[in-house]
Amino acid sequence: MILYHQAFDLYHSVYRLLQILTYFDRNEYVEVERLRIWDFYLLFPNKMSNIKLKRDEKDVRLMIKIFILKDSNPYELLSDNRKMFEKIKPYQLGALKCLASYGIIDKDYLHSNRVTIVSKKILSTYTSKFEPLEPKEVNAIRLLTSHFYLMPLFGEFGLKARTQLLESKYDA
């Protein structure tokens, strides 16, 4: 029996990362780990409800509940988020290397575990050929690239600790 899941498709990983980078308007860089976390939550948007949020982030929790959560899919049941996150790592890194080879992101920054867009023009030539995303996917990307970009990656209240997808116990 042949099973397909978009998590294990290199081309779908490239597609998701291109979509995320399209909504990332800053001229700065984003860490590879942060981008991988964003990609995971774009792939499994229902898992965003598991992110630990502070009490003063009620509006974010409400946005996730109203605009992002969708009906559960029995084929997307994950017993362990961290294991799935590690299983898709080779596809995510392969997709980033592919984007670097096309000249969309900077190769030198990628070697230092950072992603920065080289040319918005090249990025837009690829993304203009895509069909529009569903509103829930657009809302997920907007929330990830805004609120979860401003959140630190490391530390007790960092993105790694809140999502528990990556080990954060020994982060400085």
Tab-separated table of N, CA and C in Angstrom:
chain	number	residue	atom	x	y	z
A	1	MET	N	0.844	-1.165	0.000
A	1	MET	CA	0.000	0.000	0.000
A	1	MET	C	0.897	1.239	0.000
A	2	ILE	N	0.598	2.167	-0.873
A	2	ILE	CA	1.358	3.402	-0.973
A	2	ILE	C	0.578	4.491	-0.245
A	3	LEU	N	1.260	5.160	0.655
A	3	LEU	CA	0.664	6.258	1.391
A	3	LEU	C	1.423	7.538	1.072
A	4	TYR	N	0.703	8.620	0.953
A	4	TYR	CA	1.320	9.916	0.712
A	4	TYR	C	0.970	10.841	1.860
A	5	HIS	N	1.975	11.529	2.337
A	5	HIS	CA	1.750	12.597	3.302
A	5	HIS	C	2.658	13.746	2.909
A	6	GLN	N	2.078	14.920	2.863
A	6	GLN	CA	2.825	16.087	2.410
A	6	GLN	C	4.004	16.428	3.308
A	7	ALA	N	4.045	15.913	4.500
A	7	ALA	CA	5.178	16.161	5.391
A	7	ALA	C	6.451	15.532	4.855
A	8	PHE	N	6.319	14.456	4.098
A	8	PHE	CA	7.481	13.726	3.598
A	8	PHE	C	7.688	13.938	2.099
A	9	ASP	N	7.274	15.074	1.610
A	9	ASP	CA	7.425	15.438	0.213
A	9	ASP	C	8.338	16.660	0.140
A	10	LEU	N	9.484	16.496	-0.501
A	10	LEU	CA	10.455	17.584	-0.600
A	10	LEU	C	9.858	18.784	-1.327
A	11	TYR	N	9.122	18.542	-2.390
A	11	TYR	CA	8.546	19.645	-3.162
A	11	TYR	C	7.473	20.385	-2.380
A	12	HIS	N	6.732	19.675	-1.566
A	12	HIS	CA	5.740	20.358	-0.735
A	12	HIS	C	6.449	21.169	0.359
A	13	SER	N	7.584	20.682	0.829
A	13	SER	CA	8.371	21.453	1.802
A	13	SER	C	8.866	22.749	1.174
A	14	VAL	N	9.326	22.673	-0.066
A	14	VAL	CA	9.756	23.878	-0.778
A	14	VAL	C	8.578	24.834	-0.915
A	15	TYR	N	7.428	24.307	-1.288
A	15	TYR	CA	6.216	25.113	-1.438
A	15	TYR	C	5.857	25.823	-0.135
A	16	ARG	N	5.858	25.087	0.971
A	16	ARG	CA	5.496	25.688	2.265
A	16	ARG	C	6.487	26.766	2.667
A	17	LEU	N	7.782	26.499	2.485
A	17	LEU	CA	8.793	27.490	2.865
A	17	LEU	C	8.703	28.733	1.985
A	18	LEU	N	8.415	28.552	0.701
A	18	LEU	CA	8.218	29.711	-0.169
A	18	LEU	C	7.027	30.543	0.299
A	19	GLN	N	5.966	29.875	0.698
A	19	GLN	CA	4.789	30.600	1.185
A	19	GLN	C	5.119	31.376	2.460
A	20	ILE	N	5.856	30.768	3.356
A	20	ILE	CA	6.231	31.452	4.595
A	20	ILE	C	7.126	32.647	4.291
A	21	LEU	N	8.114	32.455	3.423
A	21	LEU	CA	9.038	33.541	3.096
A	21	LEU	C	8.329	34.689	2.377
A	22	THR	N	7.260	34.398	1.671
A	22	THR	CA	6.493	35.446	1.008
A	22	THR	C	5.886	36.406	2.027
A	23	TYR	N	5.436	35.874	3.141
A	23	TYR	CA	4.820	36.704	4.177
A	23	TYR	C	5.845	37.278	5.143
A	24	PHE	N	7.079	36.879	5.008
A	24	PHE	CA	8.137	37.406	5.873
A	24	PHE	C	8.696	38.649	5.197
A	25	ASP	N	8.258	39.820	5.640
A	25	ASP	CA	8.580	41.072	4.962
A	25	ASP	C	9.861	41.737	5.443
A	26	ARG	N	10.434	41.255	6.479
A	26	ARG	CA	11.603	41.922	7.045
A	26	ARG	C	12.837	41.678	6.186
A	27	ASN	N	13.743	42.631	6.203
A	27	ASN	CA	15.008	42.479	5.482
A	27	ASN	C	16.060	41.824	6.353
A	28	GLU	N	15.642	41.391	7.525
A	28	GLU	CA	16.556	40.759	8.454
A	28	GLU	C	16.627	39.271	8.152
A	29	TYR	N	17.157	38.526	9.091
A	29	TYR	CA	17.247	37.085	8.934
A	29	TYR	C	16.276	36.406	9.887
A	30	VAL	N	16.015	35.141	9.622
A	30	VAL	CA	15.235	34.307	10.531
A	30	VAL	C	16.061	33.044	10.754
A	31	GLU	N	16.058	32.558	11.972
A	31	GLU	CA	16.827	31.369	12.301
A	31	GLU	C	16.213	30.143	11.634
A	32	VAL	N	17.062	29.190	11.259
A	32	VAL	CA	16.593	27.965	10.618
A	32	VAL	C	15.659	27.213	11.554
A	33	GLU	N	15.987	27.156	12.841
A	33	GLU	CA	15.126	26.449	13.795
A	33	GLU	C	13.747	27.089	13.876
A	34	ARG	N	13.698	28.418	13.881
A	34	ARG	CA	12.416	29.122	13.937
A	34	ARG	C	11.610	28.840	12.663
A	35	LEU	N	12.278	28.869	11.522
A	35	LEU	CA	11.608	28.599	10.252
A	35	LEU	C	11.094	27.167	10.194
A	36	ARG	N	11.851	26.233	10.743
A	36	ARG	CA	11.404	24.841	10.795
A	36	ARG	C	10.174	24.693	11.688
A	37	ILE	N	10.136	25.422	12.802
A	37	ILE	CA	8.971	25.389	13.698
A	37	ILE	C	7.759	25.976	12.985
A	38	TRP	N	7.947	27.099	12.292
A	38	TRP	CA	6.844	27.696	11.543
A	38	TRP	C	6.312	26.718	10.505
A	39	ASP	N	7.218	26.032	9.816
A	39	ASP	CA	6.814	25.073	8.794
A	39	ASP	C	6.014	23.931	9.402
A	40	PHE	N	6.417	23.465	10.563
A	40	PHE	CA	5.679	22.405	11.249
A	40	PHE	C	4.245	22.842	11.535
A	41	TYR	N	4.089	24.070	12.026
A	41	TYR	CA	2.752	24.544	12.365
A	41	TYR	C	1.932	24.916	11.136
A	42	LEU	N	2.574	25.198	10.019
A	42	LEU	CA	1.828	25.367	8.777
A	42	LEU	C	1.351	24.009	8.276
A	43	LEU	N	2.156	23.003	8.487
A	43	LEU	CA	1.806	21.642	8.081
A	43	LEU	C	0.707	21.056	8.973
A	44	PHE	N	0.810	21.304	10.269
A	44	PHE	CA	-0.172	20.818	11.243
A	44	PHE	C	-0.739	22.003	12.035
A	45	PRO	N	-1.636	22.787	11.443
A	45	PRO	CA	-2.123	23.995	12.130
A	45	PRO	C	-2.897	23.710	13.413
A	46	ASN	N	-3.503	22.546	13.531
A	46	ASN	CA	-4.235	22.232	14.765
A	46	ASN	C	-3.314	22.115	15.965
A	47	LYS	N	-2.047	21.863	15.731
A	47	LYS	CA	-1.085	21.741	16.831
A	47	LYS	C	-0.716	23.097	17.436
A	48	MET	N	-1.129	24.193	16.789
A	48	MET	CA	-0.833	25.520	17.342
A	48	MET	C	-1.532	25.740	18.678
A	49	SER	N	-2.601	25.006	18.910
A	49	SER	CA	-3.301	25.151	20.182
A	49	SER	C	-2.486	24.575	21.342
A	50	ASN	N	-1.451	23.788	21.057
A	50	ASN	CA	-0.599	23.204	22.099
A	50	ASN	C	0.543	24.115	22.519
A	51	ILE	N	0.735	25.229	21.829
A	51	ILE	CA	1.814	26.156	22.178
A	51	ILE	C	1.473	26.821	23.503
A	52	LYS	N	2.428	26.805	24.411
A	52	LYS	CA	2.209	27.432	25.712
A	52	LYS	C	2.280	28.950	25.546
A	53	LEU	N	1.198	29.603	25.906
A	53	LEU	CA	1.130	31.056	25.812
A	53	LEU	C	0.994	31.658	27.194
A	54	LYS	N	1.470	32.889	27.354
A	54	LYS	CA	1.348	33.595	28.625
A	54	LYS	C	-0.091	34.066	28.807
A	55	ARG	N	-0.395	34.465	30.016
A	55	ARG	CA	-1.751	34.920	30.313
A	55	ARG	C	-2.108	36.174	29.523
A	56	ASP	N	-1.130	37.047	29.304
A	56	ASP	CA	-1.426	38.283	28.579
A	56	ASP	C	-1.521	38.077	27.066
A	57	GLU	N	-1.412	36.844	26.605
A	57	GLU	CA	-1.525	36.535	25.185
A	57	GLU	C	-2.870	35.876	24.858
A	58	LYS	N	-3.907	36.335	25.540
A	58	LYS	CA	-5.245	35.775	25.323
A	58	LYS	C	-5.730	36.036	23.901
A	59	ASP	N	-5.353	37.200	23.362
A	59	ASP	CA	-5.787	37.520	22.002
A	59	ASP	C	-5.181	36.559	20.985
A	60	VAL	N	-3.958	36.110	21.207
A	60	VAL	CA	-3.320	35.145	20.308
A	60	VAL	C	-4.033	33.799	20.413
A	61	ARG	N	-4.332	33.393	21.614
A	61	ARG	CA	-5.056	32.129	21.812
A	61	ARG	C	-6.427	32.184	21.131
A	62	LEU	N	-7.085	33.321	21.224
A	62	LEU	CA	-8.389	33.488	20.592
A	62	LEU	C	-8.264	33.456	19.064
A	63	MET	N	-7.231	34.105	18.529
A	63	MET	CA	-7.016	34.074	17.074
A	63	MET	C	-6.762	32.656	16.589
A	64	ILE	N	-5.990	31.895	17.357
A	64	ILE	CA	-5.733	30.504	16.978
A	64	ILE	C	-7.039	29.718	16.980
A	65	LYS	N	-7.847	29.929	18.006
A	65	LYS	CA	-9.099	29.177	18.138
A	65	LYS	C	-10.091	29.526	17.031
A	66	ILE	N	-10.196	30.800	16.697
A	66	ILE	CA	-11.198	31.237	15.726
A	66	ILE	C	-10.729	31.074	14.284
A	67	PHE	N	-9.514	31.535	14.000
A	67	PHE	CA	-9.089	31.662	12.613
A	67	PHE	C	-8.234	30.521	12.082
A	68	ILE	N	-7.665	29.694	12.954
A	68	ILE	CA	-6.706	28.707	12.470
A	68	ILE	C	-7.165	27.274	12.675
A	69	LEU	N	-7.723	26.961	13.839
A	69	LEU	CA	-8.107	25.578	14.100
A	69	LEU	C	-9.165	25.114	13.119
A	70	LYS	N	-8.975	23.919	12.640
A	70	LYS	CA	-9.940	23.343	11.704
A	70	LYS	C	-10.373	21.983	12.224
A	71	ASP	N	-11.301	21.396	11.547
A	71	ASP	CA	-11.783	20.078	11.955
A	71	ASP	C	-10.617	19.097	11.948
A	72	SER	N	-10.600	18.239	12.940
A	72	SER	CA	-9.491	17.287	13.038
A	72	SER	C	-9.573	16.267	11.912
A	73	ASN	N	-8.426	15.952	11.386
A	73	ASN	CA	-8.297	14.980	10.312
A	73	ASN	C	-7.746	13.699	10.926
A	74	PRO	N	-8.418	12.566	10.780
A	74	PRO	CA	-7.926	11.333	11.415
A	74	PRO	C	-6.569	10.888	10.869
A	75	TYR	N	-6.182	11.371	9.685
A	75	TYR	CA	-4.893	11.004	9.106
A	75	TYR	C	-3.763	11.888	9.610
A	76	GLU	N	-4.098	12.929	10.366
A	76	GLU	CA	-3.086	13.817	10.901
A	76	GLU	C	-2.879	13.630	12.401
A	77	LEU	N	-3.313	12.521	12.945
A	77	LEU	CA	-3.102	12.261	14.358
A	77	LEU	C	-1.617	11.990	14.595
A	78	LEU	N	-1.055	12.736	15.514
A	78	LEU	CA	0.356	12.566	15.862
A	78	LEU	C	0.442	12.101	17.297
A	79	SER	N	1.169	11.023	17.505
A	79	SER	CA	1.344	10.561	18.876
A	79	SER	C	2.426	11.360	19.587
A	80	ASP	N	3.418	11.819	18.821
A	80	ASP	CA	4.520	12.579	19.407
A	80	ASP	C	4.949	13.660	18.430
A	81	ASN	N	4.691	14.911	18.797
A	81	ASN	CA	5.034	16.035	17.922
A	81	ASN	C	6.538	16.126	17.682
A	82	ARG	N	7.309	15.885	18.718
A	82	ARG	CA	8.757	16.017	18.605
A	82	ARG	C	9.345	14.984	17.646
A	83	LYS	N	8.822	13.761	17.672
A	83	LYS	CA	9.306	12.733	16.748
A	83	LYS	C	8.977	13.099	15.309
A	84	MET	N	7.770	13.579	15.085
A	84	MET	CA	7.388	13.992	13.733
A	84	MET	C	8.240	15.162	13.275
A	85	PHE	N	8.511	16.087	14.186
A	85	PHE	CA	9.342	17.241	13.859
A	85	PHE	C	10.735	16.791	13.430
A	86	GLU	N	11.283	15.795	14.094
A	86	GLU	CA	12.595	15.279	13.722
A	86	GLU	C	12.548	14.460	12.433
A	87	LYS	N	11.423	13.791	12.177
A	87	LYS	CA	11.298	13.013	10.936
A	87	LYS	C	11.250	13.899	9.706
A	88	ILE	N	10.673	15.087	9.827
A	88	ILE	CA	10.577	15.966	8.666
A	88	ILE	C	11.794	16.877	8.510
A	89	LYS	N	12.731	16.820	9.442
A	89	LYS	CA	13.911	17.672	9.382
A	89	LYS	C	14.703	17.518	8.082
A	90	PRO	N	14.983	16.303	7.588
A	90	PRO	CA	15.743	16.201	6.333
A	90	PRO	C	15.021	16.841	5.147
A	91	TYR	N	13.710	16.783	5.135
A	91	TYR	CA	12.946	17.385	4.042
A	91	TYR	C	12.990	18.914	4.132
A	92	GLN	N	12.916	19.428	5.349
A	92	GLN	CA	12.974	20.875	5.536
A	92	GLN	C	14.358	21.415	5.156
A	93	LEU	N	15.415	20.731	5.605
A	93	LEU	CA	16.762	21.188	5.285
A	93	LEU	C	17.060	21.036	3.802
A	94	GLY	N	16.555	19.969	3.192
A	94	GLY	CA	16.709	19.800	1.754
A	94	GLY	C	15.995	20.900	0.987
A	95	ALA	N	14.830	21.295	1.457
A	95	ALA	CA	14.084	22.376	0.821
A	95	ALA	C	14.829	23.699	0.947
A	96	LEU	N	15.440	23.946	2.105
A	96	LEU	CA	16.214	25.176	2.282
A	96	LEU	C	17.429	25.192	1.357
A	97	LYS	N	18.089	24.054	1.207
A	97	LYS	CA	19.232	23.980	0.287
A	97	LYS	C	18.788	24.185	-1.153
A	98	CYS	N	17.619	23.685	-1.482
A	98	CYS	CA	17.058	23.886	-2.820
A	98	CYS	C	16.789	25.369	-3.070
A	99	LEU	N	16.199	26.048	-2.097
A	99	LEU	CA	15.928	27.481	-2.236
A	99	LEU	C	17.225	28.278	-2.348
A	100	ALA	N	18.260	27.828	-1.647
A	100	ALA	CA	19.553	28.496	-1.751
A	100	ALA	C	20.167	28.285	-3.131
A	101	SER	N	19.992	27.101	-3.691
A	101	SER	CA	20.550	26.834	-5.016
A	101	SER	C	19.844	27.640	-6.102
A	102	TYR	N	18.565	27.983	-5.897
A	102	TYR	CA	17.842	28.815	-6.846
A	102	TYR	C	18.140	30.299	-6.670
A	103	GLY	N	18.861	30.656	-5.615
A	103	GLY	CA	19.201	32.052	-5.376
A	103	GLY	C	18.118	32.837	-4.673
A	104	ILE	N	17.177	32.146	-4.053
A	104	ILE	CA	16.100	32.835	-3.337
A	104	ILE	C	16.563	33.244	-1.949
A	105	ILE	N	17.300	32.357	-1.276
A	105	ILE	CA	17.861	32.694	0.039
A	105	ILE	C	19.385	32.651	-0.063
A	106	ASP	N	20.042	33.309	0.859
A	106	ASP	CA	21.496	33.444	0.843
A	106	ASP	C	22.171	32.172	1.346
A	107	LYS	N	23.079	31.623	0.542
A	107	LYS	CA	23.781	30.390	0.906
A	107	LYS	C	24.691	30.595	2.115
A	108	ASP	N	25.365	31.741	2.176
A	108	ASP	CA	26.301	31.998	3.265
A	108	ASP	C	25.589	32.076	4.607
A	109	TYR	N	24.431	32.722	4.630
A	109	TYR	CA	23.656	32.793	5.866
A	109	TYR	C	23.143	31.407	6.259
A	110	LEU	N	22.802	30.603	5.265
A	110	LEU	CA	22.279	29.270	5.547
A	110	LEU	C	23.323	28.414	6.256
A	111	HIS	N	24.604	28.610	5.912
A	111	HIS	CA	25.672	27.862	6.591
A	111	HIS	C	25.786	28.247	8.061
A	112	SER	N	25.358	29.459	8.409
A	112	SER	CA	25.380	29.885	9.811
A	112	SER	C	23.995	29.754	10.455
A	113	ASN	N	23.153	28.866	9.897
A	113	ASN	CA	21.811	28.559	10.417
A	113	ASN	C	20.897	29.772	10.468
A	114	ARG	N	21.006	30.593	9.442
A	114	ARG	CA	20.117	31.744	9.302
A	114	ARG	C	19.604	31.780	7.873
A	115	VAL	N	18.413	32.303	7.706
A	115	VAL	CA	17.814	32.413	6.385
A	115	VAL	C	17.484	33.879	6.135
A	116	THR	N	17.949	34.381	5.012
A	116	THR	CA	17.592	35.724	4.581
A	116	THR	C	17.288	35.675	3.095
A	117	ILE	N	16.323	36.456	2.689
A	117	ILE	CA	15.897	36.469	1.297
A	117	ILE	C	16.869	37.314	0.492
A	118	VAL	N	17.363	36.754	-0.588
A	118	VAL	CA	18.287	37.481	-1.453
A	118	VAL	C	17.510	38.396	-2.386
A	119	SER	N	16.497	37.848	-3.026
A	119	SER	CA	15.767	38.611	-4.027
A	119	SER	C	14.270	38.356	-3.896
A	120	LYS	N	13.540	39.419	-3.575
A	120	LYS	CA	12.078	39.317	-3.535
A	120	LYS	C	11.522	39.099	-4.936
A	121	LYS	N	12.250	39.585	-5.942
A	121	LYS	CA	11.797	39.447	-7.325
A	121	LYS	C	11.785	37.977	-7.741
A	122	ILE	N	12.859	37.263	-7.441
A	122	ILE	CA	12.924	35.837	-7.767
A	122	ILE	C	11.873	35.076	-6.965
A	123	LEU	N	11.717	35.438	-5.700
A	123	LEU	CA	10.716	34.795	-4.851
A	123	LEU	C	9.313	34.989	-5.425
A	124	SER	N	9.016	36.207	-5.873
A	124	SER	CA	7.677	36.480	-6.400
A	124	SER	C	7.430	35.789	-7.739
A	125	THR	N	8.482	35.524	-8.522
A	125	THR	CA	8.274	34.809	-9.787
A	125	THR	C	7.810	33.377	-9.528
A	126	TYR	N	8.300	32.775	-8.471
A	126	TYR	CA	7.856	31.420	-8.125
A	126	TYR	C	6.473	31.421	-7.484
A	127	THR	N	6.279	32.302	-6.521
A	127	THR	CA	5.026	32.281	-5.764
A	127	THR	C	3.846	32.811	-6.566
A	128	SER	N	4.104	33.593	-7.617
A	128	SER	CA	2.996	34.096	-8.433
A	128	SER	C	2.324	32.971	-9.215
A	129	LYS	N	3.008	31.853	-9.378
A	129	LYS	CA	2.454	30.719	-10.119
A	129	LYS	C	1.587	29.819	-9.232
A	130	PHE	N	1.608	30.043	-7.935
A	130	PHE	CA	0.844	29.217	-7.010
A	130	PHE	C	-0.604	29.681	-6.948
A	131	GLU	N	-1.464	28.737	-6.623
A	131	GLU	CA	-2.844	29.092	-6.347
A	131	GLU	C	-2.894	29.740	-4.967
A	132	PRO	N	-3.894	30.584	-4.726
A	132	PRO	CA	-3.971	31.222	-3.407
A	132	PRO	C	-4.185	30.198	-2.295
A	133	LEU	N	-3.621	30.504	-1.141
A	133	LEU	CA	-3.775	29.633	0.021
A	133	LEU	C	-5.176	29.756	0.594
A	134	GLU	N	-5.548	28.758	1.373
A	134	GLU	CA	-6.809	28.834	2.112
A	134	GLU	C	-6.681	29.917	3.182
A	135	PRO	N	-7.788	30.531	3.555
A	135	PRO	CA	-7.719	31.585	4.582
A	135	PRO	C	-7.091	31.118	5.893
A	136	LYS	N	-7.329	29.871	6.290
A	136	LYS	CA	-6.743	29.383	7.542
A	136	LYS	C	-5.229	29.286	7.440
A	137	GLU	N	-4.731	28.908	6.272
A	137	GLU	CA	-3.286	28.830	6.081
A	137	GLU	C	-2.668	30.230	6.065
A	138	VAL	N	-3.345	31.167	5.436
A	138	VAL	CA	-2.862	32.556	5.420
A	138	VAL	C	-2.839	33.109	6.843
A	139	ASN	N	-3.886	32.852	7.607
A	139	ASN	CA	-3.935	33.320	8.999
A	139	ASN	C	-2.819	32.695	9.827
A	140	ALA	N	-2.555	31.416	9.605
A	140	ALA	CA	-1.478	30.742	10.344
A	140	ALA	C	-0.137	31.365	10.012
A	141	ILE	N	0.122	31.605	8.748
A	141	ILE	CA	1.410	32.191	8.348
A	141	ILE	C	1.549	33.598	8.910
A	142	ARG	N	0.488	34.376	8.840
A	142	ARG	CA	0.553	35.751	9.362
A	142	ARG	C	0.827	35.768	10.856
A	143	LEU	N	0.186	34.879	11.588
A	143	LEU	CA	0.416	34.821	13.031
A	143	LEU	C	1.837	34.355	13.335
A	144	LEU	N	2.296	33.346	12.617
A	144	LEU	CA	3.644	32.826	12.852
A	144	LEU	C	4.708	33.865	12.535
A	145	THR	N	4.554	34.583	11.428
A	145	THR	CA	5.590	35.539	11.015
A	145	THR	C	5.484	36.878	11.729
A	146	SER	N	4.433	37.076	12.495
A	146	SER	CA	4.337	38.327	13.251
A	146	SER	C	4.593	38.074	14.735
A	147	HIS	N	3.649	37.465	15.408
A	147	HIS	CA	3.760	37.272	16.862
A	147	HIS	C	4.910	36.332	17.229
A	148	PHE	N	5.042	35.238	16.521
A	148	PHE	CA	6.061	34.258	16.880
A	148	PHE	C	7.440	34.616	16.333
A	149	TYR	N	7.527	35.689	15.543
A	149	TYR	CA	8.841	36.208	15.160
A	149	TYR	C	9.375	37.124	16.257
A	150	LEU	N	8.484	37.871	16.879
A	150	LEU	CA	8.892	38.802	17.934
A	150	LEU	C	9.282	38.077	19.212
A	151	MET	N	8.830	36.856	19.361
A	151	MET	CA	9.140	36.041	20.535
A	151	MET	C	10.584	35.546	20.434
A	152	PRO	N	11.338	35.583	21.531
A	152	PRO	CA	12.705	35.048	21.448
A	152	PRO	C	12.691	33.553	21.161
A	153	LEU	N	13.743	33.075	20.527
A	153	LEU	CA	13.830	31.660	20.201
A	153	LEU	C	14.308	30.850	21.404
A	154	PHE	N	15.216	31.433	22.186
A	154	PHE	CA	15.827	30.728	23.309
A	154	PHE	C	15.277	31.245	24.629
A	155	GLY	N	15.553	30.531	25.680
A	155	GLY	CA	15.171	30.968	27.017
A	155	GLY	C	13.929	30.270	27.523
A	156	GLU	N	13.580	30.617	28.754
A	156	GLU	CA	12.461	29.977	29.433
A	156	GLU	C	11.134	30.232	28.724
A	157	PHE	N	10.962	31.433	28.174
A	157	PHE	CA	9.722	31.774	27.479
A	157	PHE	C	9.941	31.910	25.980
A	158	GLY	N	10.986	31.269	25.477
A	158	GLY	CA	11.281	31.310	24.058
A	158	GLY	C	10.414	30.338	23.275
A	159	LEU	N	10.499	30.453	21.981
A	159	LEU	CA	9.678	29.635	21.092
A	159	LEU	C	9.994	28.154	21.226
A	160	LYS	N	11.266	27.818	21.406
A	160	LYS	CA	11.633	26.411	21.552
A	160	LYS	C	11.015	25.815	22.811
A	161	ALA	N	11.041	26.557	23.900
A	161	ALA	CA	10.481	26.057	25.163
A	161	ALA	C	8.959	25.993	25.107
A	162	ARG	N	8.349	26.956	24.455
A	162	ARG	CA	6.879	26.989	24.405
A	162	ARG	C	6.310	25.891	23.516
A	163	THR	N	6.989	25.595	22.423
A	163	THR	CA	6.471	24.572	21.512
A	163	THR	C	6.902	23.172	21.917
A	164	GLN	N	8.021	23.061	22.585
A	164	GLN	CA	8.614	21.790	23.010
A	164	GLN	C	8.900	20.865	21.832
A	165	LEU	N	9.176	21.467	20.670
A	165	LEU	CA	9.565	20.672	19.507
A	165	LEU	C	11.074	20.441	19.478
A	166	LEU	N	11.811	21.350	20.065
A	166	LEU	CA	13.266	21.250	20.153
A	166	LEU	C	13.681	21.331	21.611
A	167	GLU	N	14.789	20.733	21.914
A	167	GLU	CA	15.316	20.771	23.277
A	167	GLU	C	15.725	22.204	23.606
A	168	SER	N	15.252	22.694	24.730
A	168	SER	CA	15.561	24.058	25.122
A	168	SER	C	16.111	24.134	26.545
A	169	LYS	N	16.290	23.020	27.166
A	169	LYS	CA	16.706	22.986	28.574
A	169	LYS	C	18.073	23.629	28.779
A	170	TYR	N	18.973	23.427	27.836
A	170	TYR	CA	20.348	23.906	28.002
A	170	TYR	C	20.655	25.145	27.178
A	171	ASP	N	19.635	25.813	26.688
A	171	ASP	CA	19.851	27.047	25.942
A	171	ASP	C	20.294	28.151	26.880
A	172	ALA	N	21.137	29.016	26.373
A	172	ALA	CA	21.615	30.136	27.171
A	172	ALA	C	20.600	31.255	27.166
